[in-house]
Amino acid sequence: MFLKVIWSLCSILTLVSCASSIKLEPQQATEFDKGVIAADEKTVVPEESQLNAGLVFNILGGELAGQRGEMGSATSLYVAAAKQSKSPEVAQRAVQIALFNKDVVSARSVIELALEKPDSTAQLHHIALLVYLHTGEVESSLHQAQEILSKSNDKRSQAFLTLAEIITRSAKKEAAYQIINSLVAKYQNDAGAYLARSQVAFRFVDLELALSDAKKAAELDNDWSIAYAQWARVLEKKGDVNGSLEVLESASIKFSDRAIINSYAKLLAKDGQYKKSEQQFKRLLEADVTDHEARFSLGLVYLKNGEVASAKRAFTALVNTESFASRSAYYLGQISYQQKELEQALVWFFSVSEGPAYIDAQVNAARIKNELGKLGDARQILKALRKIFPAHASRLYVLESQFLMAAQKPAELLTLMNGAIEKKPDDLTLRYTRSIASAELDLLVQAEKDLKYILEKKP
């Protein structure tokens, strides 16, 4: 009977592994995080000789808890399964789930078991490095970094960049320097080591070291464009924009590298050199007509330079693209508004989907509706926005109050402000607006009360 139960549970476990194992890929994670934290999509099943009812329960329970989003339970169950089975594969899965749940203590409790895998990969050592950095274990972290360098399938220079990223994101300053200085001492002739230390130093705002190491990396590997990009980045951070532009200009000629040219073009625009910036973005488009980022940036440069027709063409070419449709529609709405094409501007602003420009697009649409004499529509837009974006409620209330003041509707304004102040009693701008509405309606006691409240808070 017991064997039948185990077989039944294992069959269910196999179905879970095929159909719905835990996805450990947070939306905001970088590609590096995804590669390190994300567990294999198949549920880990230990050797048959290891199976017993308790172990199967812990693994199956861990998977089901993860599917329900109960990551604390998933962590506990998988850690228990790892300790019970002594399986490096189960331990690795447990560590990944624990890190996803930001439970470093649980991850640390089984990381050494995971490292017992005879065919350990660079990814496993990345995971271990994350754990040891978070627990402040410098020697163990250094050992894992060296394992990564020896086992990575990437070129060593690229492996160094990966190490720099995880160290800058996960290590405290003292530990970070101890690890990276040890690596530089061991790999004194490797450009990657110096560039990695430059990035670590940049993270901790040690700009002199960051600059000297970036230069050293470029000296050791004169054909590595990333070293020049870091060199320019440090100079810009130091406030030497001209020096940064010189490095990027030279590198853009030497390498014809998209990332370098893009950085050069953006820094030129930031420095107000719009014509030169325009030339560089056009250069990118000549190399790749589908470079939507370059086309969007070029549109922004056209706007800064007052070339509205050219900007309009650039943004119109992007409204059907996935990445730049909303942002392009937003700028097309602004252009139409400036050209007094109010109905067309509305079309563009309403076509901005939720994203960075969404709230501003909707606010602009409300302004236009008000200008067109459709106060009710404008108010409905702002009311809807307050529900979606409560953090912006004060700004939206104030805008609606401006519409009502302009329309000479003090009674409706007072009603609006009473409701707003109920929700945000300490907002002085709302109280001042209510005092104006109260005064307009000869409710002088209420107006005086609000003004005294404001003066009490801000004499």
CSV table of C-alpha atoms in Angstrom, one decimal:
chain,number,residue,atom,x,y,z
A,1,MET,CA,0.0,0.0,0.0
A,2,PHE,CA,2.8,2.4,0.9
A,3,LEU,CA,4.5,1.9,-2.4
A,4,LYS,CA,1.2,2.6,-4.2
A,5,VAL,CA,0.9,5.9,-2.3
A,6,ILE,CA,4.5,6.9,-3.2
A,7,TRP,CA,3.9,6.0,-6.9
A,8,SER,CA,0.7,8.0,-6.9
A,9,LEU,CA,2.4,11.1,-5.4
A,10,CYS,CA,5.3,10.8,-7.8
A,11,SER,CA,2.9,10.7,-10.7
A,12,ILE,CA,1.3,13.9,-9.5
A,13,LEU,CA,4.7,15.4,-8.9
A,14,THR,CA,5.6,14.6,-12.5
A,15,LEU,CA,2.5,16.3,-13.7
A,16,VAL,CA,3.3,19.4,-11.6
A,17,SER,CA,6.8,19.5,-13.1
A,18,CYS,CA,5.5,19.4,-16.6
A,19,ALA,CA,2.6,21.8,-16.3
A,20,SER,CA,3.1,24.3,-13.5
A,21,SER,CA,6.4,24.5,-11.6
A,22,ILE,CA,7.3,27.6,-9.8
A,23,LYS,CA,8.3,30.5,-12.0
A,24,LEU,CA,11.0,32.5,-10.3
A,25,GLU,CA,11.4,35.4,-12.6
A,26,PRO,CA,10.3,38.7,-11.0
A,27,GLN,CA,9.2,41.3,-13.5
A,28,GLN,CA,11.7,43.9,-12.3
A,29,ALA,CA,14.7,41.6,-12.3
A,30,THR,CA,17.6,42.1,-14.6
A,31,GLU,CA,18.6,39.4,-17.0
A,32,PHE,CA,21.4,38.6,-14.6
A,33,ASP,CA,19.0,38.1,-11.7
A,34,LYS,CA,16.8,35.9,-13.9
A,35,GLY,CA,19.7,33.7,-14.8
A,36,VAL,CA,20.8,33.3,-11.2
A,37,ILE,CA,17.6,33.1,-9.3
A,38,ALA,CA,15.3,31.3,-11.8
A,39,ALA,CA,15.1,27.6,-11.0
A,40,ASP,CA,14.8,24.9,-13.6
A,41,GLU,CA,11.2,24.6,-14.9
A,42,LYS,CA,11.1,20.9,-14.0
A,43,THR,CA,10.4,20.0,-10.4
A,44,VAL,CA,13.4,18.3,-8.8
A,45,VAL,CA,12.8,14.6,-8.2
A,46,PRO,CA,15.4,12.8,-6.0
A,47,GLU,CA,16.6,9.3,-6.6
A,48,GLU,CA,14.0,6.6,-6.1
A,49,SER,CA,16.0,5.1,-3.2
A,50,GLN,CA,15.7,8.5,-1.4
A,51,LEU,CA,11.9,8.7,-1.7
A,52,ASN,CA,9.7,8.4,1.4
A,53,ALA,CA,6.3,9.9,2.2
A,54,GLY,CA,7.7,12.8,4.1
A,55,LEU,CA,10.2,13.8,1.4
A,56,VAL,CA,7.6,13.6,-1.4
A,57,PHE,CA,5.2,15.6,0.8
A,58,ASN,CA,7.8,18.4,1.3
A,59,ILE,CA,8.7,18.6,-2.4
A,60,LEU,CA,5.1,18.4,-3.7
A,61,GLY,CA,4.0,20.8,-1.0
A,62,GLY,CA,6.8,23.2,-1.9
A,63,GLU,CA,5.8,23.3,-5.5
A,64,LEU,CA,2.1,23.8,-4.8
A,65,ALA,CA,2.9,26.5,-2.2
A,66,GLY,CA,5.0,28.3,-4.8
A,67,GLN,CA,2.2,28.1,-7.4
A,68,ARG,CA,-0.1,29.8,-4.9
A,69,GLY,CA,2.4,32.5,-4.3
A,70,GLU,CA,3.1,31.3,-0.7
A,71,MET,CA,6.9,31.6,-1.1
A,72,GLY,CA,7.6,31.5,2.6
A,73,SER,CA,6.0,28.1,2.8
A,74,ALA,CA,7.6,27.0,-0.4
A,75,THR,CA,11.0,27.9,1.0
A,76,SER,CA,10.5,26.1,4.3
A,77,LEU,CA,9.2,22.9,2.6
A,78,TYR,CA,12.0,22.8,0.1
A,79,VAL,CA,14.7,23.5,2.7
A,80,ALA,CA,13.3,20.6,4.7
A,81,ALA,CA,13.3,18.4,1.6
A,82,ALA,CA,17.0,19.3,0.9
A,83,LYS,CA,18.1,18.5,4.4
A,84,GLN,CA,16.1,15.2,4.5
A,85,SER,CA,17.2,14.0,1.0
A,86,LYS,CA,20.8,15.3,1.2
A,87,SER,CA,20.3,15.9,-2.6
A,88,PRO,CA,22.4,18.7,-4.1
A,89,GLU,CA,19.8,19.2,-6.8
A,90,VAL,CA,17.0,19.6,-4.3
A,91,ALA,CA,19.3,21.9,-2.2
A,92,GLN,CA,19.9,24.1,-5.3
A,93,ARG,CA,16.2,24.4,-5.9
A,94,ALA,CA,15.7,25.3,-2.2
A,95,VAL,CA,18.4,28.0,-2.4
A,96,GLN,CA,16.9,29.6,-5.5
A,97,ILE,CA,13.4,29.7,-3.9
A,98,ALA,CA,14.8,31.1,-0.7
A,99,LEU,CA,16.7,33.9,-2.6
A,100,PHE,CA,13.6,34.7,-4.6
A,101,ASN,CA,11.8,35.1,-1.2
A,102,LYS,CA,14.8,37.2,0.1
A,103,ASP,CA,15.3,34.6,2.9
A,104,VAL,CA,19.1,34.5,3.0
A,105,VAL,CA,19.2,32.6,6.3
A,106,SER,CA,17.3,29.6,4.7
A,107,ALA,CA,19.5,29.9,1.6
A,108,ARG,CA,22.6,29.8,3.7
A,109,SER,CA,21.5,26.7,5.6
A,110,VAL,CA,21.6,24.5,2.5
A,111,ILE,CA,24.0,26.2,0.1
A,112,GLU,CA,26.9,24.0,1.1
A,113,LEU,CA,24.8,20.9,0.3
A,114,ALA,CA,24.0,22.3,-3.1
A,115,LEU,CA,27.7,22.9,-3.8
A,116,GLU,CA,28.4,19.2,-3.4
A,117,LYS,CA,27.2,18.6,-6.9
A,118,PRO,CA,30.1,16.9,-8.8
A,119,ASP,CA,29.3,18.8,-12.0
A,120,SER,CA,28.7,22.2,-10.5
A,121,THR,CA,28.1,24.9,-13.0
A,122,ALA,CA,29.0,28.6,-13.1
A,123,GLN,CA,25.3,29.3,-12.4
A,124,LEU,CA,25.4,27.4,-9.2
A,125,HIS,CA,28.5,29.3,-8.1
A,126,HIS,CA,26.7,32.6,-9.0
A,127,ILE,CA,24.0,31.5,-6.6
A,128,ALA,CA,26.5,30.6,-3.9
A,129,LEU,CA,28.3,34.0,-4.4
A,130,LEU,CA,25.0,35.8,-3.9
A,131,VAL,CA,24.4,33.9,-0.6
A,132,TYR,CA,27.9,34.5,0.8
A,133,LEU,CA,27.9,38.2,-0.2
A,134,HIS,CA,24.6,38.7,1.7
A,135,THR,CA,26.0,36.9,4.8
A,136,GLY,CA,29.3,38.9,4.6
A,137,GLU,CA,31.5,35.8,4.2
A,138,VAL,CA,34.4,37.3,2.3
A,139,GLU,CA,36.7,34.2,1.9
A,140,SER,CA,33.8,32.0,0.7
A,141,SER,CA,32.7,34.8,-1.7
A,142,LEU,CA,36.1,35.1,-3.1
A,143,HIS,CA,36.3,31.3,-3.6
A,144,GLN,CA,33.0,31.3,-5.5
A,145,ALA,CA,34.2,34.3,-7.6
A,146,GLN,CA,37.2,32.3,-8.6
A,147,GLU,CA,35.1,29.2,-9.4
A,148,ILE,CA,32.9,31.4,-11.7
A,149,LEU,CA,36.0,32.7,-13.6
A,150,SER,CA,37.2,29.1,-14.1
A,151,LYS,CA,33.9,27.6,-15.1
A,152,SER,CA,32.1,30.3,-17.0
A,153,ASN,CA,31.4,29.6,-20.7
A,154,ASP,CA,31.9,33.4,-21.4
A,155,LYS,CA,35.2,35.0,-22.1
A,156,ARG,CA,37.0,35.8,-18.9
A,157,SER,CA,36.5,39.6,-19.5
A,158,GLN,CA,32.8,39.1,-19.7
A,159,ALA,CA,32.8,36.8,-16.6
A,160,PHE,CA,34.5,39.7,-14.7
A,161,LEU,CA,31.7,42.1,-15.8
A,162,THR,CA,29.2,39.6,-14.4
A,163,LEU,CA,31.1,39.4,-11.1
A,164,ALA,CA,31.3,43.2,-10.9
A,165,GLU,CA,27.5,43.4,-11.3
A,166,ILE,CA,26.7,41.0,-8.6
A,167,ILE,CA,29.3,42.4,-6.2
A,168,THR,CA,28.1,46.0,-6.7
A,169,ARG,CA,24.5,44.9,-6.1
A,170,SER,CA,24.9,42.6,-3.2
A,171,ALA,CA,28.1,43.3,-1.2
A,172,LYS,CA,28.9,45.9,1.4
A,173,LYS,CA,31.7,48.3,0.6
A,174,GLU,CA,34.5,46.7,2.7
A,175,ALA,CA,33.7,43.2,1.5
A,176,ALA,CA,33.4,44.3,-2.1
A,177,TYR,CA,36.9,45.9,-2.1
A,178,GLN,CA,38.5,42.9,-0.3
A,179,ILE,CA,37.1,40.6,-3.0
A,180,ILE,CA,37.8,42.7,-6.1
A,181,ASN,CA,41.3,43.7,-4.9
A,182,SER,CA,42.2,40.1,-4.4
A,183,LEU,CA,41.0,39.3,-7.9
A,184,VAL,CA,43.0,42.2,-9.4
A,185,ALA,CA,46.1,41.0,-7.6
A,186,LYS,CA,45.7,37.6,-9.1
A,187,TYR,CA,44.8,38.7,-12.6
A,188,GLN,CA,47.2,41.7,-12.9
A,189,ASN,CA,47.3,41.6,-16.7
A,190,ASP,CA,43.6,41.1,-17.3
A,191,ALA,CA,41.7,44.1,-18.5
A,192,GLY,CA,38.5,42.5,-17.2
A,193,ALA,CA,39.8,42.6,-13.6
A,194,TYR,CA,40.5,46.3,-13.8
A,195,LEU,CA,37.2,47.1,-15.5
A,196,ALA,CA,35.4,45.1,-12.8
A,197,ARG,CA,37.1,47.1,-10.1
A,198,SER,CA,36.3,50.3,-11.9
A,199,GLN,CA,32.7,49.4,-11.8
A,200,VAL,CA,32.8,48.5,-8.1
A,201,ALA,CA,34.6,51.8,-7.3
A,202,PHE,CA,32.0,53.7,-9.3
A,203,ARG,CA,29.3,52.1,-7.3
A,204,PHE,CA,30.9,53.4,-4.1
A,205,VAL,CA,31.8,56.8,-5.6
A,206,ASP,CA,35.5,56.3,-5.5
A,207,LEU,CA,35.8,58.1,-8.8
A,208,GLU,CA,39.6,58.5,-8.9
A,209,LEU,CA,40.1,54.7,-8.7
A,210,ALA,CA,37.2,54.1,-11.1
A,211,LEU,CA,38.9,56.4,-13.6
A,212,SER,CA,42.4,55.0,-13.3
A,213,ASP,CA,41.1,51.4,-13.6
A,214,ALA,CA,39.0,52.2,-16.6
A,215,LYS,CA,42.0,53.7,-18.3
A,216,LYS,CA,44.1,50.7,-17.3
A,217,ALA,CA,41.5,48.4,-18.8
A,218,ALA,CA,41.6,50.3,-22.1
A,219,GLU,CA,45.4,50.2,-22.1
A,220,LEU,CA,45.5,46.5,-21.6
A,221,ASP,CA,42.8,45.8,-24.2
A,222,ASN,CA,42.8,48.6,-26.7
A,223,ASP,CA,40.0,46.9,-28.7
A,224,TRP,CA,37.5,46.6,-25.9
A,225,SER,CA,34.8,49.2,-26.4
A,226,ILE,CA,33.3,48.7,-23.0
A,227,ALA,CA,36.4,50.0,-21.3
A,228,TYR,CA,36.1,53.3,-23.2
A,229,ALA,CA,32.4,53.5,-22.3
A,230,GLN,CA,33.3,53.1,-18.6
A,231,TRP,CA,36.0,55.7,-18.9
A,232,ALA,CA,33.6,58.2,-20.4
A,233,ARG,CA,31.0,57.3,-17.8
A,234,VAL,CA,33.4,58.1,-14.9
A,235,LEU,CA,34.4,61.4,-16.5
A,236,GLU,CA,30.8,62.5,-16.8
A,237,LYS,CA,30.1,61.6,-13.2
A,238,LYS,CA,33.2,63.7,-12.2
A,239,GLY,CA,31.6,66.6,-14.1
A,240,ASP,CA,34.1,66.6,-17.0
A,241,VAL,CA,31.5,66.4,-19.8
A,242,ASN,CA,33.9,67.7,-22.4
A,243,GLY,CA,36.4,65.0,-21.4
A,244,SER,CA,33.7,62.3,-21.6
A,245,LEU,CA,32.6,63.6,-25.0
A,246,GLU,CA,36.2,63.4,-26.3
A,247,VAL,CA,36.5,59.8,-25.2
A,248,LEU,CA,33.2,58.8,-26.7
A,249,GLU,CA,33.9,60.6,-30.0
A,250,SER,CA,37.2,58.9,-30.4
A,251,ALA,CA,35.7,55.5,-29.4
A,252,SER,CA,32.7,56.0,-31.8
A,253,ILE,CA,35.1,56.4,-34.7
A,254,LYS,CA,37.4,53.6,-33.6
A,255,PHE,CA,34.7,50.9,-33.0
A,256,SER,CA,31.5,51.9,-34.8
A,257,ASP,CA,29.9,50.3,-31.8
A,258,ARG,CA,26.1,50.9,-31.4
A,259,ALA,CA,26.3,51.3,-27.6
A,260,ILE,CA,29.1,53.8,-27.8
A,261,ILE,CA,27.5,55.9,-30.6
A,262,ASN,CA,24.2,55.9,-28.7
A,263,SER,CA,26.0,57.1,-25.5
A,264,TYR,CA,27.8,59.7,-27.4
A,265,ALA,CA,24.6,61.0,-29.1
A,266,LYS,CA,22.7,61.1,-25.8
A,267,LEU,CA,25.5,63.0,-24.0
A,268,LEU,CA,25.7,65.5,-26.9
A,269,ALA,CA,21.9,66.1,-26.5
A,270,LYS,CA,22.3,66.4,-22.8
A,271,ASP,CA,25.0,69.0,-23.4
A,272,GLY,CA,22.7,71.0,-25.7
A,273,GLN,CA,24.7,70.1,-28.9
A,274,TYR,CA,21.5,69.0,-30.7
A,275,LYS,CA,22.8,69.2,-34.3
A,276,LYS,CA,25.8,66.9,-33.5
A,277,SER,CA,23.5,64.6,-31.6
A,278,GLU,CA,21.2,64.4,-34.5
A,279,GLN,CA,24.1,63.4,-36.8
A,280,GLN,CA,25.0,60.5,-34.4
A,281,PHE,CA,21.4,59.2,-34.2
A,282,LYS,CA,21.1,59.3,-38.0
A,283,ARG,CA,24.3,57.4,-38.1
A,284,LEU,CA,22.7,54.6,-36.0
A,285,LEU,CA,19.6,54.6,-38.3
A,286,GLU,CA,21.8,54.3,-41.4
A,287,ALA,CA,23.4,51.2,-39.9
A,288,ASP,CA,20.0,49.8,-38.8
A,289,VAL,CA,16.7,51.3,-40.0
A,290,THR,CA,14.8,49.2,-37.4
A,291,ASP,CA,16.7,50.8,-34.5
A,292,HIS,CA,13.6,52.2,-32.8
A,293,GLU,CA,15.4,53.6,-29.8
A,294,ALA,CA,17.6,55.7,-32.1
A,295,ARG,CA,14.6,57.0,-34.0
A,296,PHE,CA,12.7,57.9,-30.8
A,297,SER,CA,15.8,59.7,-29.4
A,298,LEU,CA,16.1,61.5,-32.8
A,299,GLY,CA,12.5,62.6,-32.5
A,300,LEU,CA,13.3,64.2,-29.1
A,301,VAL,CA,16.3,65.9,-30.5
A,302,TYR,CA,14.2,67.3,-33.4
A,303,LEU,CA,11.8,68.7,-30.8
A,304,LYS,CA,14.6,70.3,-28.8
A,305,ASN,CA,15.9,71.8,-32.0
A,306,GLY,CA,12.5,73.2,-33.0
A,307,GLU,CA,12.2,70.9,-36.1
A,308,VAL,CA,8.6,69.9,-35.3
A,309,ALA,CA,7.8,68.5,-38.7
A,310,SER,CA,10.8,66.1,-38.6
A,311,ALA,CA,9.9,65.1,-35.0
A,312,LYS,CA,6.4,64.4,-36.1
A,313,ARG,CA,7.6,62.1,-38.9
A,314,ALA,CA,9.9,60.3,-36.4
A,315,PHE,CA,7.2,59.6,-33.8
A,316,THR,CA,4.6,58.7,-36.4
A,317,ALA,CA,6.9,56.0,-37.7
A,318,LEU,CA,7.0,54.5,-34.2
A,319,VAL,CA,3.3,54.5,-33.2
A,320,ASN,CA,2.8,50.9,-34.3
A,321,THR,CA,5.9,49.5,-32.6
A,322,GLU,CA,5.6,47.6,-29.3
A,323,SER,CA,8.2,49.5,-27.2
A,324,PHE,CA,7.7,53.1,-28.3
A,325,ALA,CA,4.1,53.3,-29.3
A,326,SER,CA,2.8,55.0,-26.1
A,327,ARG,CA,5.7,57.4,-25.7
A,328,SER,CA,5.5,58.4,-29.4
A,329,ALA,CA,1.7,58.9,-29.2
A,330,TYR,CA,2.3,61.2,-26.1
A,331,TYR,CA,4.7,63.4,-28.0
A,332,LEU,CA,2.5,63.4,-31.1
A,333,GLY,CA,-0.3,64.6,-28.7
A,334,GLN,CA,1.9,67.4,-27.5
A,335,ILE,CA,2.7,68.5,-31.1
A,336,SER,CA,-0.9,68.5,-32.1
A,337,TYR,CA,-1.8,70.5,-29.0
A,338,GLN,CA,0.8,73.1,-29.8
A,339,GLN,CA,-0.5,73.3,-33.3
A,340,LYS,CA,-4.0,73.9,-32.0
A,341,GLU,CA,-5.3,70.6,-33.3
A,342,LEU,CA,-7.2,69.8,-30.1
A,343,GLU,CA,-9.3,66.9,-31.4
A,344,GLN,CA,-6.3,65.2,-32.9
A,345,ALA,CA,-4.3,65.8,-29.7
A,346,LEU,CA,-7.1,64.0,-27.8
A,347,VAL,CA,-6.9,61.0,-30.1
A,348,TRP,CA,-3.1,60.8,-29.5
A,349,PHE,CA,-3.4,61.3,-25.7
A,350,PHE,CA,-6.1,58.7,-25.4
A,351,SER,CA,-4.0,56.2,-27.3
A,352,VAL,CA,-1.3,56.3,-24.7
A,353,SER,CA,-1.6,53.0,-22.8
A,354,GLU,CA,-0.7,52.6,-19.1
A,355,GLY,CA,3.0,53.3,-18.7
A,356,PRO,CA,5.4,56.1,-17.8
A,357,ALA,CA,3.5,58.7,-19.9
A,358,TYR,CA,-0.1,57.5,-19.1
A,359,ILE,CA,-1.0,59.8,-16.3
A,360,ASP,CA,0.4,62.9,-18.0
A,361,ALA,CA,-1.4,62.0,-21.2
A,362,GLN,CA,-4.7,61.7,-19.3
A,363,VAL,CA,-4.1,65.0,-17.5
A,364,ASN,CA,-3.5,66.7,-20.9
A,365,ALA,CA,-6.7,65.1,-22.2
A,366,ALA,CA,-8.6,66.5,-19.3
A,367,ARG,CA,-7.1,70.0,-20.0
A,368,ILE,CA,-8.2,69.8,-23.6
A,369,LYS,CA,-11.7,68.6,-22.7
A,370,ASN,CA,-12.0,71.6,-20.4
A,371,GLU,CA,-10.8,73.9,-23.1
A,372,LEU,CA,-13.4,72.5,-25.5
A,373,GLY,CA,-16.1,73.3,-22.9
A,374,LYS,CA,-16.6,69.8,-21.8
A,375,LEU,CA,-16.0,70.3,-18.0
A,376,GLY,CA,-18.0,67.2,-17.1
A,377,ASP,CA,-15.8,65.0,-19.2
A,378,ALA,CA,-12.6,66.6,-17.9
A,379,ARG,CA,-13.8,66.0,-14.3
A,380,GLN,CA,-14.6,62.4,-15.0
A,381,ILE,CA,-11.1,61.8,-16.3
A,382,LEU,CA,-9.5,63.3,-13.2
A,383,LYS,CA,-11.8,61.4,-10.9
A,384,ALA,CA,-10.9,58.1,-12.6
A,385,LEU,CA,-7.2,59.0,-12.4
A,386,ARG,CA,-7.5,59.6,-8.6
A,387,LYS,CA,-8.8,56.0,-8.2
A,388,ILE,CA,-5.9,54.5,-10.2
A,389,PHE,CA,-3.2,56.8,-8.8
A,390,PRO,CA,-4.1,57.8,-5.2
A,391,ALA,CA,-0.5,59.0,-4.7
A,392,HIS,CA,-1.2,61.8,-7.2
A,393,ALA,CA,-4.6,62.7,-5.8
A,394,SER,CA,-3.6,66.1,-4.5
A,395,ARG,CA,-2.3,67.3,-7.8
A,396,LEU,CA,-5.4,66.0,-9.5
A,397,TYR,CA,-7.7,67.7,-7.0
A,398,VAL,CA,-5.9,71.0,-7.5
A,399,LEU,CA,-6.2,70.7,-11.3
A,400,GLU,CA,-10.0,70.0,-11.0
A,401,SER,CA,-10.3,73.0,-8.7
A,402,GLN,CA,-8.7,75.2,-11.3
A,403,PHE,CA,-11.2,74.1,-13.8
A,404,LEU,CA,-14.1,74.9,-11.4
A,405,MET,CA,-12.6,78.3,-10.5
A,406,ALA,CA,-12.3,79.2,-14.1
A,407,ALA,CA,-15.9,78.1,-14.7
A,408,GLN,CA,-17.0,80.2,-11.6
A,409,LYS,CA,-18.5,77.2,-9.8
A,410,PRO,CA,-17.5,77.9,-6.2
A,411,ALA,CA,-20.3,75.7,-4.7
A,412,GLU,CA,-19.1,72.6,-6.7
A,413,LEU,CA,-15.5,73.5,-5.8
A,414,LEU,CA,-16.4,73.6,-2.1
A,415,THR,CA,-18.0,70.2,-2.3
A,416,LEU,CA,-15.0,68.8,-4.1
A,417,MET,CA,-12.6,70.2,-1.5
A,418,ASN,CA,-14.6,69.0,1.4
A,419,GLY,CA,-14.4,65.4,0.0
A,420,ALA,CA,-10.7,65.8,-0.7
A,421,ILE,CA,-9.8,67.1,2.7
A,422,GLU,CA,-11.7,64.3,4.4
A,423,LYS,CA,-9.2,62.0,2.7
A,424,LYS,CA,-6.2,64.2,3.1
A,425,PRO,CA,-6.8,66.5,6.1
A,426,ASP,CA,-3.2,67.6,6.4
A,427,ASP,CA,-2.8,68.8,2.7
A,428,LEU,CA,-2.4,72.6,3.0
A,429,THR,CA,-2.9,73.2,-0.7
A,430,LEU,CA,-6.3,71.6,-0.5
A,431,ARG,CA,-7.2,73.6,2.6
A,432,TYR,CA,-6.1,76.9,0.9
A,433,THR,CA,-8.2,76.1,-2.1
A,434,ARG,CA,-11.2,75.4,0.1
A,435,SER,CA,-10.6,78.7,1.9
A,436,ILE,CA,-10.9,80.5,-1.5
A,437,ALA,CA,-14.1,78.6,-2.4
A,438,SER,CA,-15.5,79.4,1.1
A,439,ALA,CA,-14.7,83.1,0.7
A,440,GLU,CA,-16.4,83.2,-2.7
A,441,LEU,CA,-19.6,81.8,-1.0
A,442,ASP,CA,-19.3,84.3,1.9
A,443,LEU,CA,-18.6,81.4,4.3
A,444,LEU,CA,-16.0,83.5,6.1
A,445,VAL,CA,-15.8,81.5,9.3
A,446,GLN,CA,-14.8,78.4,7.3
A,447,ALA,CA,-12.4,80.3,5.2
A,448,GLU,CA,-10.7,81.8,8.3
A,449,LYS,CA,-10.6,78.4,10.0
A,450,ASP,CA,-8.7,76.9,7.1
A,451,LEU,CA,-6.3,79.8,6.8
A,452,LYS,CA,-5.5,79.7,10.6
A,453,TYR,CA,-4.9,75.9,10.2
A,454,ILE,CA,-2.4,76.6,7.4
A,455,LEU,CA,-0.6,79.4,9.4
A,456,GLU,CA,-0.4,77.1,12.4
A,457,LYS,CA,1.4,74.4,10.3
A,458,LYS,CA,3.5,76.8,8.2
A,459,PRO,CA,3.9,80.2,10.0
